[in-house]
Amino acid sequence: MIRSDIDLQPFNTMTIAARADYFAEATSLEELRVALDFAREKQLPILPLGGGSNIVLTGDFPGLALHVALKGLKLEDLGNQTQITAAAGENWHQLVMHTVAEGLGGLENLALIPGNIGASPIQNIGAYGVELKDSFHSLTAMEIESGALVEFSAEECRFGYRDSIFKQDARDRYLICEVRLRLPHQWAPQVSYPALQQYFAANSVAEDTLKPQDVAAAVIAIRNSKLPNPVQIPNAGSFFKNPVVDDAQYTQLRQQHPQLVAFAAGEGWKLAAGWLIDQAGWRGFEREGVGVHSQQALVLINPGHCCGSKVVALAMEIAADVKAKFGVDLEPEPRFYPGV
Ligand code: FAD
Ligand code: NAP
């Protein structure tokens, strides 16, 4: 089951060619344990892999790339809500489409996010004002060190904006095996984002007639119209998180740049990182096979299937330029392996 010296290009949507010393695909808990035993014995670091849509391979991985391919999906009616139990290797978008086809609301704004269920809690995936945490109930993970199964409640996951305990204190300590979501039968559409408002206005759809399936269809149409499909143009989605700045910095920036795109976020302000990069002049930029998408400057693209170091070099150049022009730090959203 464990293979050596494997090319990871088919396993990341940036299509970066990099090799892993070892690779395994686990379709059961038992196979996961066997793979972990192997890595422990050889003292190898582990790279858990789902759909590979939120990673950047900066070089060869000197350890075990472990494709978590557990399958299984169950829907249970709990009276006023439906519980969904999904194994880590199930595809996220297919799950969303399955729920909306069943008439269940709650996940429709998260349609067309690439990747698998297992990664969805890692950064608390979100889009169009909805996050995984809004429907999340609990998950089961395997501790990498011991192979023991551990339960995490929503509170224990410490979800934040594109963040969770799995990016912080519990980083590199668990393999997520199963996620449980709960969708209340009482549903109201979340369509506050301008893009959704404009879509429904343009298609003469009244908000009070909306069904989850209609919102999913709108999200899919909008995303298809402006975001690059990784199958055609390699990318890892938003390359940077939207930075959150304090009131003083926001006020100063707003004075200098009246068109600044920003939204109140807790006690601070969330700035649209895509707008900053666009204003800095990077949208549509391309150099030696790597570049910035022409319709969404937050997405770095890799049409030349270049190595990770080229992608990271461009990202660092952009971040430094944004810092020089706006005084704002940009933090990458995807995880870099083996690191920079
Ligand atoms: P991977 O890329 O395989 O892994 C991501 C991270 O999770 C890695 O650190 C990996 O080691 C870890 N991991 C994966 N599986 C497990 C597991 N079972 N246990 C433990 N750790 C694991 N994200 C959003 O939030 N919102 C969006 O709207 C959005 N849109 C996107 C659009 C495009 C075109 C692309 C390419 C990406 C987009 N993303 C978005 C980012 C990405 O799709 C999500 O982060 C997704 O959850 C990643 O899933 P994956 O299975 O591909 O994860
Ligand atoms: P968009 O609709 O053009 O919006 C630009 C930015 O403004 C987004 O980053 C969004 O923040 C913010 N925004 C817009 N309306 C808002 C509101 N009413 N309240 C608070 N914030 C608002 O963005 P887009 O690039 O086309 O993406 C659409 C959605 O898909 C966004 O939610 C985005 O996060 C998500 N997406 C994520 C990825 C990824 O890889 N993480 C990739 C593609 C798309 P938020 O990002 O916080 O929503």
Short mmCIF file of C-alpha atoms and ligand atoms in Angstrom, two decimals:
data_model
loop_
_atom_site.label_atom_id
_atom_site.label_comp_id
_atom_site.label_asym_id
_atom_site.label_seq_id
_atom_site.Cartn_x
_atom_site.Cartn_y
_atom_site.Cartn_z
CA MET A 1 0.00 0.00 0.00
CA ILE A 2 2.93 2.36 0.57
CA ARG A 3 4.76 3.45 -2.56
CA SER A 4 8.03 5.36 -2.76
CA ASP A 5 9.21 8.35 -4.83
CA ILE A 6 5.83 9.47 -6.14
CA ASP A 7 5.07 12.56 -8.26
CA LEU A 8 2.48 14.73 -6.47
CA GLN A 9 1.54 16.77 -9.56
CA PRO A 10 -1.81 14.94 -9.99
CA PHE A 11 -2.60 15.59 -6.32
CA ASN A 12 -2.48 19.40 -6.25
CA THR A 13 -4.64 21.83 -8.23
CA MET A 14 -1.65 24.16 -8.76
CA THR A 15 -0.21 21.23 -10.78
CA ILE A 16 3.20 21.72 -9.20
CA ALA A 17 5.52 18.82 -9.91
CA ALA A 18 7.17 17.69 -6.67
CA ARG A 19 7.99 14.24 -5.38
CA ALA A 20 7.13 12.63 -2.09
CA ASP A 21 9.56 10.13 -0.60
CA TYR A 22 6.52 7.96 0.20
CA PHE A 23 2.84 7.99 -0.75
CA ALA A 24 -0.17 6.05 0.50
CA GLU A 25 -3.88 6.18 -0.18
CA ALA A 26 -6.01 5.09 2.77
CA THR A 27 -9.61 3.99 2.21
CA SER A 28 -10.23 2.70 5.75
CA LEU A 29 -9.26 3.54 9.33
CA GLU A 30 -7.14 0.40 9.36
CA GLU A 31 -5.18 1.58 6.31
CA LEU A 32 -4.68 4.97 7.93
CA ARG A 33 -3.22 3.26 11.00
CA VAL A 34 -0.89 1.11 8.89
CA ALA A 35 0.36 4.22 7.09
CA LEU A 36 0.87 6.08 10.37
CA ASP A 37 2.76 3.10 11.86
CA PHE A 38 5.04 3.10 8.82
CA ALA A 39 5.70 6.85 9.13
CA ARG A 40 6.32 6.59 12.88
CA GLU A 41 8.80 3.76 12.41
CA LYS A 42 10.76 5.77 9.85
CA GLN A 43 10.20 9.09 11.68
CA LEU A 44 8.66 10.66 8.60
CA PRO A 45 6.66 13.89 8.54
CA ILE A 46 3.14 13.49 7.15
CA LEU A 47 1.40 15.49 4.46
CA PRO A 48 -2.35 14.75 4.69
CA LEU A 49 -3.91 15.15 1.25
CA GLY A 50 -7.49 15.71 0.22
CA GLY A 51 -8.19 17.30 -3.16
CA GLY A 52 -4.95 19.30 -3.02
CA SER A 53 -6.75 22.60 -3.69
CA ASN A 54 -5.31 24.54 -0.78
CA ILE A 55 -1.63 23.57 -0.79
CA VAL A 56 1.50 24.87 -2.46
CA LEU A 57 4.34 22.40 -2.90
CA THR A 58 7.53 24.39 -2.44
CA GLY A 59 9.80 21.41 -3.11
CA ASP A 60 10.00 17.64 -2.78
CA PHE A 61 8.33 16.32 0.38
CA PRO A 62 10.74 14.33 2.54
CA GLY A 63 8.07 12.21 4.18
CA LEU A 64 4.76 10.40 3.64
CA ALA A 65 2.05 12.05 1.54
CA LEU A 66 -1.13 10.43 2.82
CA HIS A 67 -4.21 10.66 0.64
CA VAL A 68 -7.21 10.39 2.98
CA ALA A 69 -9.77 8.61 0.81
CA LEU A 70 -12.32 7.35 3.34
CA LYS A 71 -15.79 7.12 1.78
CA GLY A 72 -19.32 7.17 3.18
CA LEU A 73 -22.27 9.52 3.46
CA LYS A 74 -25.34 9.22 5.70
CA LEU A 75 -28.34 11.51 6.16
CA GLU A 76 -30.50 11.10 9.30
CA ASP A 77 -33.71 12.94 10.06
CA LEU A 78 -33.55 14.19 13.66
CA GLY A 79 -37.02 15.78 13.63
CA ASN A 80 -36.42 19.48 13.14
CA GLN A 81 -33.03 19.02 11.50
CA THR A 82 -31.08 16.57 9.35
CA GLN A 83 -27.72 15.24 10.46
CA ILE A 84 -25.16 14.56 7.74
CA THR A 85 -22.29 12.23 8.50
CA ALA A 86 -19.64 12.36 5.79
CA ALA A 87 -16.30 10.59 5.53
CA ALA A 88 -13.21 12.71 4.88
CA GLY A 89 -12.66 11.52 1.32
CA GLU A 90 -16.11 12.55 0.05
CA ASN A 91 -16.13 15.49 -2.34
CA TRP A 92 -17.39 18.74 -0.80
CA HIS A 93 -19.32 20.10 -3.81
CA GLN A 94 -21.04 16.76 -4.41
CA LEU A 95 -22.19 16.79 -0.79
CA VAL A 96 -23.60 20.32 -1.22
CA MET A 97 -25.47 19.27 -4.38
CA HIS A 98 -26.80 16.15 -2.65
CA THR A 99 -28.21 18.23 0.22
CA VAL A 100 -29.88 20.83 -2.01
CA ALA A 101 -31.36 18.05 -4.17
CA GLU A 102 -32.92 16.69 -0.95
CA GLY A 103 -34.40 20.18 -0.34
CA LEU A 104 -32.06 20.86 2.56
CA GLY A 105 -30.70 24.36 3.05
CA GLY A 106 -27.54 25.61 4.76
CA LEU A 107 -24.67 24.61 2.47
CA GLU A 108 -25.82 26.19 -0.82
CA ASN A 109 -23.55 29.27 -0.55
CA LEU A 110 -20.59 26.89 -0.31
CA ALA A 111 -21.28 25.23 -3.68
CA LEU A 112 -18.36 24.66 -6.04
CA ILE A 113 -15.64 24.97 -3.39
CA PRO A 114 -13.10 22.37 -4.55
CA GLY A 115 -11.73 19.69 -2.27
CA ASN A 116 -12.94 17.11 0.18
CA ILE A 117 -14.91 16.98 3.42
CA GLY A 118 -11.79 16.18 5.47
CA ALA A 119 -10.18 19.55 4.75
CA SER A 120 -13.35 21.61 5.18
CA PRO A 121 -12.87 22.20 8.95
CA ILE A 122 -9.14 22.98 8.59
CA GLN A 123 -9.78 26.52 7.41
CA ASN A 124 -13.52 26.61 8.20
CA ILE A 125 -14.31 27.01 4.51
CA GLY A 126 -16.47 29.98 3.68
CA ALA A 127 -18.04 31.84 0.79
CA TYR A 128 -20.77 34.44 0.24
CA GLY A 129 -21.24 35.10 3.95
CA VAL A 130 -21.62 31.46 5.04
CA GLU A 131 -19.00 29.30 6.77
CA LEU A 132 -18.72 25.61 7.55
CA LYS A 133 -19.08 26.42 11.26
CA ASP A 134 -22.68 27.58 10.67
CA SER A 135 -23.73 23.94 10.03
CA PHE A 136 -20.95 22.07 11.79
CA HIS A 137 -21.78 19.70 14.65
CA SER A 138 -18.67 17.61 15.38
CA LEU A 139 -15.89 15.54 13.84
CA THR A 140 -13.82 12.45 14.44
CA ALA A 141 -10.07 12.64 13.92
CA MET A 142 -7.20 10.19 14.24
CA GLU A 143 -4.31 11.36 16.37
CA ILE A 144 -1.19 11.03 14.24
CA GLU A 145 1.09 10.15 17.14
CA SER A 146 -1.06 7.39 18.68
CA GLY A 147 -3.59 6.35 16.02
CA ALA A 148 -6.37 6.96 18.58
CA LEU A 149 -9.73 8.33 17.49
CA VAL A 150 -10.68 11.66 19.08
CA GLU A 151 -13.95 13.60 18.90
CA PHE A 152 -14.05 17.39 18.46
CA SER A 153 -17.16 19.46 19.12
CA ALA A 154 -17.74 22.73 17.25
CA GLU A 155 -16.45 24.66 20.25
CA GLU A 156 -13.32 22.51 20.47
CA CYS A 157 -12.55 23.21 16.79
CA ARG A 158 -12.19 26.93 17.68
CA PHE A 159 -13.39 28.06 14.27
CA GLY A 160 -12.47 31.56 13.14
CA TYR A 161 -12.27 33.43 9.85
CA ARG A 162 -10.63 30.82 7.54
CA ASP A 163 -9.15 29.37 10.70
CA SER A 164 -9.53 26.55 13.24
CA ILE A 165 -7.56 24.75 15.92
CA PHE A 166 -6.17 22.55 13.11
CA LYS A 167 -4.22 25.53 11.78
CA GLN A 168 -3.14 26.54 15.30
CA ASP A 169 -2.54 24.41 18.43
CA ALA A 170 -3.56 21.13 16.77
CA ARG A 171 -1.62 21.76 13.55
CA ASP A 172 -0.09 18.55 12.12
CA ARG A 173 -1.49 16.46 14.99
CA TYR A 174 -4.67 14.92 13.53
CA LEU A 175 -6.12 13.31 10.45
CA ILE A 176 -9.77 14.28 10.09
CA CYS A 177 -11.75 11.13 9.32
CA GLU A 178 -15.43 12.04 9.56
CA VAL A 179 -17.41 15.28 9.79
CA ARG A 180 -20.97 15.68 11.10
CA LEU A 181 -23.12 18.61 10.02
CA ARG A 182 -26.65 19.55 11.09
CA LEU A 183 -29.02 21.35 8.76
CA PRO A 184 -32.16 22.80 10.43
CA HIS A 185 -35.35 22.26 8.44
CA GLN A 186 -36.23 25.92 8.96
CA TRP A 187 -34.21 27.78 6.39
CA ALA A 188 -33.72 31.34 5.21
CA PRO A 189 -31.48 32.25 2.26
CA GLN A 190 -28.25 34.15 2.98
CA VAL A 191 -28.00 36.39 -0.05
CA SER A 192 -26.51 39.60 1.29
CA TYR A 193 -23.39 39.55 -0.91
CA PRO A 194 -23.66 42.09 -3.76
CA ALA A 195 -22.85 39.45 -6.39
CA LEU A 196 -25.88 37.37 -5.31
CA GLN A 197 -28.16 40.42 -5.08
CA GLN A 198 -27.12 41.46 -8.58
CA TYR A 199 -27.63 37.94 -9.93
CA PHE A 200 -31.18 37.65 -8.61
CA ALA A 201 -32.05 41.20 -9.72
CA ALA A 202 -30.71 40.50 -13.23
CA ASN A 203 -32.69 37.26 -13.42
CA SER A 204 -35.85 38.84 -11.92
CA VAL A 205 -35.96 36.34 -9.04
CA ALA A 206 -37.73 37.49 -5.86
CA GLU A 207 -35.90 36.63 -2.64
CA ASP A 208 -39.02 35.22 -0.97
CA THR A 209 -39.38 32.54 -3.67
CA LEU A 210 -35.84 31.21 -3.30
CA LYS A 211 -35.07 27.56 -2.57
CA PRO A 212 -31.63 26.21 -1.56
CA GLN A 213 -31.25 24.84 -5.09
CA ASP A 214 -31.76 28.34 -6.59
CA VAL A 215 -29.06 29.85 -4.37
CA ALA A 216 -26.66 27.01 -5.23
CA ALA A 217 -27.35 27.57 -8.95
CA ALA A 218 -26.64 31.30 -8.54
CA VAL A 219 -23.41 30.67 -6.65
CA ILE A 220 -22.28 28.20 -9.31
CA ALA A 221 -23.08 30.62 -12.15
CA ILE A 222 -21.28 33.54 -10.46
CA ARG A 223 -18.23 31.48 -9.56
CA ASN A 224 -18.01 29.99 -13.05
CA SER A 225 -18.15 33.48 -14.54
CA LYS A 226 -15.16 34.87 -12.64
CA LEU A 227 -13.10 32.20 -10.91
CA PRO A 228 -10.66 30.05 -12.88
CA ASN A 229 -11.54 26.34 -13.00
CA PRO A 230 -8.39 24.64 -11.69
CA VAL A 231 -8.81 21.87 -14.26
CA GLN A 232 -8.26 24.46 -17.01
CA ILE A 233 -6.08 27.04 -15.23
CA PRO A 234 -4.09 25.64 -12.31
CA ASN A 235 -4.66 27.61 -9.09
CA ALA A 236 -5.20 27.20 -5.35
CA GLY A 237 -8.09 29.67 -4.93
CA SER A 238 -7.50 32.85 -2.95
CA PHE A 239 -3.77 33.01 -2.40
CA PHE A 240 -4.02 35.48 0.49
CA LYS A 241 -6.44 35.89 3.36
CA ASN A 242 -8.36 39.15 3.54
CA PRO A 243 -6.38 41.17 6.11
CA VAL A 244 -8.19 42.61 9.11
CA VAL A 245 -6.94 46.04 10.26
CA ASP A 246 -7.87 48.24 13.23
CA ASP A 247 -10.07 51.31 13.08
CA ALA A 248 -7.19 53.81 12.94
CA GLN A 249 -5.49 52.09 9.99
CA TYR A 250 -8.82 51.67 8.22
CA THR A 251 -9.66 55.39 8.61
CA GLN A 252 -6.27 56.41 7.29
CA LEU A 253 -6.51 54.04 4.32
CA ARG A 254 -10.06 55.19 3.54
CA GLN A 255 -8.87 58.82 3.46
CA GLN A 256 -6.06 57.96 1.04
CA HIS A 257 -8.18 55.55 -1.03
CA PRO A 258 -11.88 56.49 -0.98
CA GLN A 259 -12.71 53.43 -3.18
CA LEU A 260 -11.21 51.00 -0.64
CA VAL A 261 -13.28 47.78 -0.40
CA ALA A 262 -13.67 46.99 3.29
CA PHE A 263 -16.22 45.40 5.61
CA ALA A 264 -16.73 45.71 9.35
CA ALA A 265 -15.29 42.59 11.06
CA GLY A 266 -15.57 42.39 14.83
CA GLU A 267 -13.69 45.36 16.23
CA GLY A 268 -11.71 45.90 13.05
CA TRP A 269 -12.16 46.05 9.30
CA LYS A 270 -11.71 43.27 6.76
CA LEU A 271 -10.04 44.60 3.61
CA ALA A 272 -10.61 42.88 0.26
CA ALA A 273 -7.09 41.63 -0.47
CA GLY A 274 -8.05 41.21 -4.15
CA TRP A 275 -8.80 44.93 -4.38
CA LEU A 276 -5.42 45.87 -2.85
CA ILE A 277 -3.55 43.60 -5.28
CA ASP A 278 -5.58 44.91 -8.20
CA GLN A 279 -4.92 48.54 -7.23
CA ALA A 280 -1.22 47.76 -6.90
CA GLY A 281 -1.35 46.85 -10.60
CA TRP A 282 -0.94 43.08 -10.48
CA ARG A 283 -4.23 41.85 -11.98
CA GLY A 284 -3.51 39.95 -15.21
CA PHE A 285 0.26 40.00 -14.63
CA GLU A 286 2.08 36.94 -15.98
CA ARG A 287 5.76 35.99 -15.92
CA GLU A 288 7.37 32.77 -17.08
CA GLY A 289 4.28 30.64 -16.57
CA VAL A 290 2.98 32.00 -13.26
CA GLY A 291 0.65 34.92 -12.84
CA VAL A 292 -2.35 36.69 -11.37
CA HIS A 293 -5.82 35.86 -12.67
CA SER A 294 -7.26 38.56 -14.92
CA GLN A 295 -10.70 38.57 -13.28
CA GLN A 296 -9.80 38.06 -9.62
CA ALA A 297 -6.42 39.39 -8.49
CA LEU A 298 -6.56 37.33 -5.31
CA VAL A 299 -6.04 34.13 -7.31
CA LEU A 300 -2.50 33.25 -8.41
CA ILE A 301 -2.39 30.98 -11.44
CA ASN A 302 0.17 28.50 -12.67
CA PRO A 303 -0.59 27.83 -16.35
CA GLY A 304 3.06 26.94 -16.97
CA HIS A 305 2.90 24.14 -14.33
CA CYS A 306 5.93 25.81 -12.74
CA CYS A 307 7.66 24.77 -9.56
CA GLY A 308 6.44 26.04 -6.19
CA SER A 309 9.41 28.34 -5.65
CA LYS A 310 8.36 30.44 -8.68
CA VAL A 311 4.82 30.71 -7.33
CA VAL A 312 6.06 31.66 -3.88
CA ALA A 313 8.52 34.21 -5.34
CA LEU A 314 5.68 35.96 -7.17
CA ALA A 315 3.46 35.84 -4.07
CA MET A 316 6.20 37.41 -1.95
CA GLU A 317 6.78 40.12 -4.53
CA ILE A 318 3.08 40.97 -4.55
CA ALA A 319 2.85 40.97 -0.73
CA ALA A 320 5.90 43.27 -0.48
CA ASP A 321 4.41 45.65 -3.04
CA VAL A 322 1.05 45.77 -1.21
CA LYS A 323 2.90 46.42 2.03
CA ALA A 324 4.87 49.28 0.41
CA LYS A 325 1.79 50.84 -1.19
CA PHE A 326 -0.82 50.34 1.56
CA GLY A 327 1.13 49.40 4.70
CA VAL A 328 -0.92 46.18 4.93
CA ASP A 329 0.49 42.69 5.52
CA LEU A 330 -0.87 39.87 3.36
CA GLU A 331 -0.81 36.36 4.80
CA PRO A 332 -0.99 33.36 2.45
CA GLU A 333 -4.10 31.22 2.80
CA PRO A 334 -2.87 27.88 1.37
CA ARG A 335 -0.45 25.77 3.35
CA PHE A 336 3.12 25.44 1.99
CA TYR A 337 4.82 22.01 2.01
CA PRO A 338 7.53 21.32 2.97
CA GLY A 339 7.52 25.05 3.86
CA VAL A 340 9.49 28.15 2.94
P1 FAD B 1 -6.00 19.98 0.57
O1 FAD B 1 -5.56 21.05 -0.36
O2 FAD B 1 -5.77 18.57 0.14
O3 FAD B 1 -5.51 20.22 2.01
C1 FAD B 1 -5.61 21.48 2.61
C2 FAD B 1 -4.99 21.41 4.01
O4 FAD B 1 -5.74 20.50 4.82
C3 FAD B 1 -3.56 20.82 4.00
O5 FAD B 1 -2.85 21.39 5.07
C4 FAD B 1 -3.79 19.34 4.23
O6 FAD B 1 -2.67 18.71 4.79
C5 FAD B 1 -4.95 19.37 5.20
N1 FAD B 1 -5.84 18.21 5.11
C6 FAD B 1 -6.50 17.76 4.02
N2 FAD B 1 -7.26 16.69 4.34
C7 FAD B 1 -7.06 16.46 5.67
C8 FAD B 1 -7.55 15.49 6.59
N3 FAD B 1 -8.42 14.54 6.22
N4 FAD B 1 -7.12 15.55 7.87
C9 FAD B 1 -6.23 16.50 8.27
N5 FAD B 1 -5.73 17.44 7.45
C10 FAD B 1 -6.15 17.42 6.15
N6 FAD B 1 -11.81 27.87 0.21
C11 FAD B 1 -12.80 28.50 0.89
O7 FAD B 1 -12.81 28.51 2.12
N7 FAD B 1 -13.80 29.15 0.22
C12 FAD B 1 -13.87 29.19 -1.12
O8 FAD B 1 -14.80 29.77 -1.67
C13 FAD B 1 -12.84 28.55 -1.87
N8 FAD B 1 -12.83 28.57 -3.21
C14 FAD B 1 -11.80 27.99 -3.89
C15 FAD B 1 -11.82 28.06 -5.29
C16 FAD B 1 -10.81 27.47 -6.02
C17 FAD B 1 -10.84 27.56 -7.52
C18 FAD B 1 -9.77 26.77 -5.36
C19 FAD B 1 -8.71 26.07 -6.15
C20 FAD B 1 -9.75 26.69 -3.98
C21 FAD B 1 -10.77 27.32 -3.23
N9 FAD B 1 -10.78 27.28 -1.83
C22 FAD B 1 -11.80 27.90 -1.14
C23 FAD B 1 -9.72 26.60 -1.09
C24 FAD B 1 -9.96 25.07 -0.94
O9 FAD B 1 -10.84 24.60 -1.91
C25 FAD B 1 -10.49 24.72 0.43
O10 FAD B 1 -9.60 25.13 1.44
C26 FAD B 1 -10.73 23.21 0.59
O11 FAD B 1 -11.32 22.93 1.84
C27 FAD B 1 -9.46 22.39 0.45
O12 FAD B 1 -9.84 21.04 0.36
P2 FAD B 1 -8.83 19.93 -0.17
O13 FAD B 1 -9.44 18.60 0.07
O14 FAD B 1 -8.45 20.23 -1.56
O15 FAD B 1 -7.61 20.16 0.81
P1 NAP B 2 -16.39 39.10 -4.11
O1 NAP B 2 -17.81 38.70 -4.05
O2 NAP B 2 -15.89 39.84 -5.30
O3 NAP B 2 -16.05 39.92 -2.80
C1 NAP B 2 -14.75 40.49 -2.64
C2 NAP B 2 -14.39 40.40 -1.17
O4 NAP B 2 -15.27 41.23 -0.46
C3 NAP B 2 -14.51 39.00 -0.65
O5 NAP B 2 -13.25 38.64 -0.24
C4 NAP B 2 -15.51 39.06 0.48
O6 NAP B 2 -15.01 38.58 1.73
C5 NAP B 2 -15.81 40.54 0.66
N1 NAP B 2 -17.26 40.78 0.72
C6 NAP B 2 -18.10 41.00 -0.34
N2 NAP B 2 -19.34 41.28 0.11
C7 NAP B 2 -19.30 41.20 1.45
C8 NAP B 2 -20.27 41.38 2.48
N3 NAP B 2 -21.54 41.67 2.19
N4 NAP B 2 -19.88 41.20 3.74
C9 NAP B 2 -18.61 40.90 4.05
N5 NAP B 2 -17.63 40.73 3.12
C10 NAP B 2 -17.97 40.88 1.84
O7 NAP B 2 -15.44 37.83 -3.89
P2 NAP B 2 -15.06 36.65 -4.89
O8 NAP B 2 -13.61 36.63 -5.05
O9 NAP B 2 -15.92 36.66 -6.10
O10 NAP B 2 -15.44 35.37 -4.00
C11 NAP B 2 -16.78 35.13 -3.68
C12 NAP B 2 -16.83 34.33 -2.38
O11 NAP B 2 -16.17 33.09 -2.56
C13 NAP B 2 -16.13 35.03 -1.22
O12 NAP B 2 -16.85 34.79 -0.06
C14 NAP B 2 -14.78 34.38 -1.16
O13 NAP B 2 -14.24 34.31 0.15
C15 NAP B 2 -15.08 32.97 -1.67
N6 NAP B 2 -13.91 32.43 -2.37
C16 NAP B 2 -12.90 31.95 -1.61
C17 NAP B 2 -11.77 31.41 -2.20
C18 NAP B 2 -10.68 30.80 -1.36
O14 NAP B 2 -9.82 30.14 -1.89
N7 NAP B 2 -10.69 30.99 -0.06
C19 NAP B 2 -11.66 31.38 -3.59
C20 NAP B 2 -12.69 31.91 -4.33
C21 NAP B 2 -13.81 32.44 -3.72
P3 NAP B 2 -14.95 37.02 2.13
O15 NAP B 2 -13.84 36.45 1.31
O16 NAP B 2 -14.66 37.09 3.58
O17 NAP B 2 -16.27 36.41 1.83
#
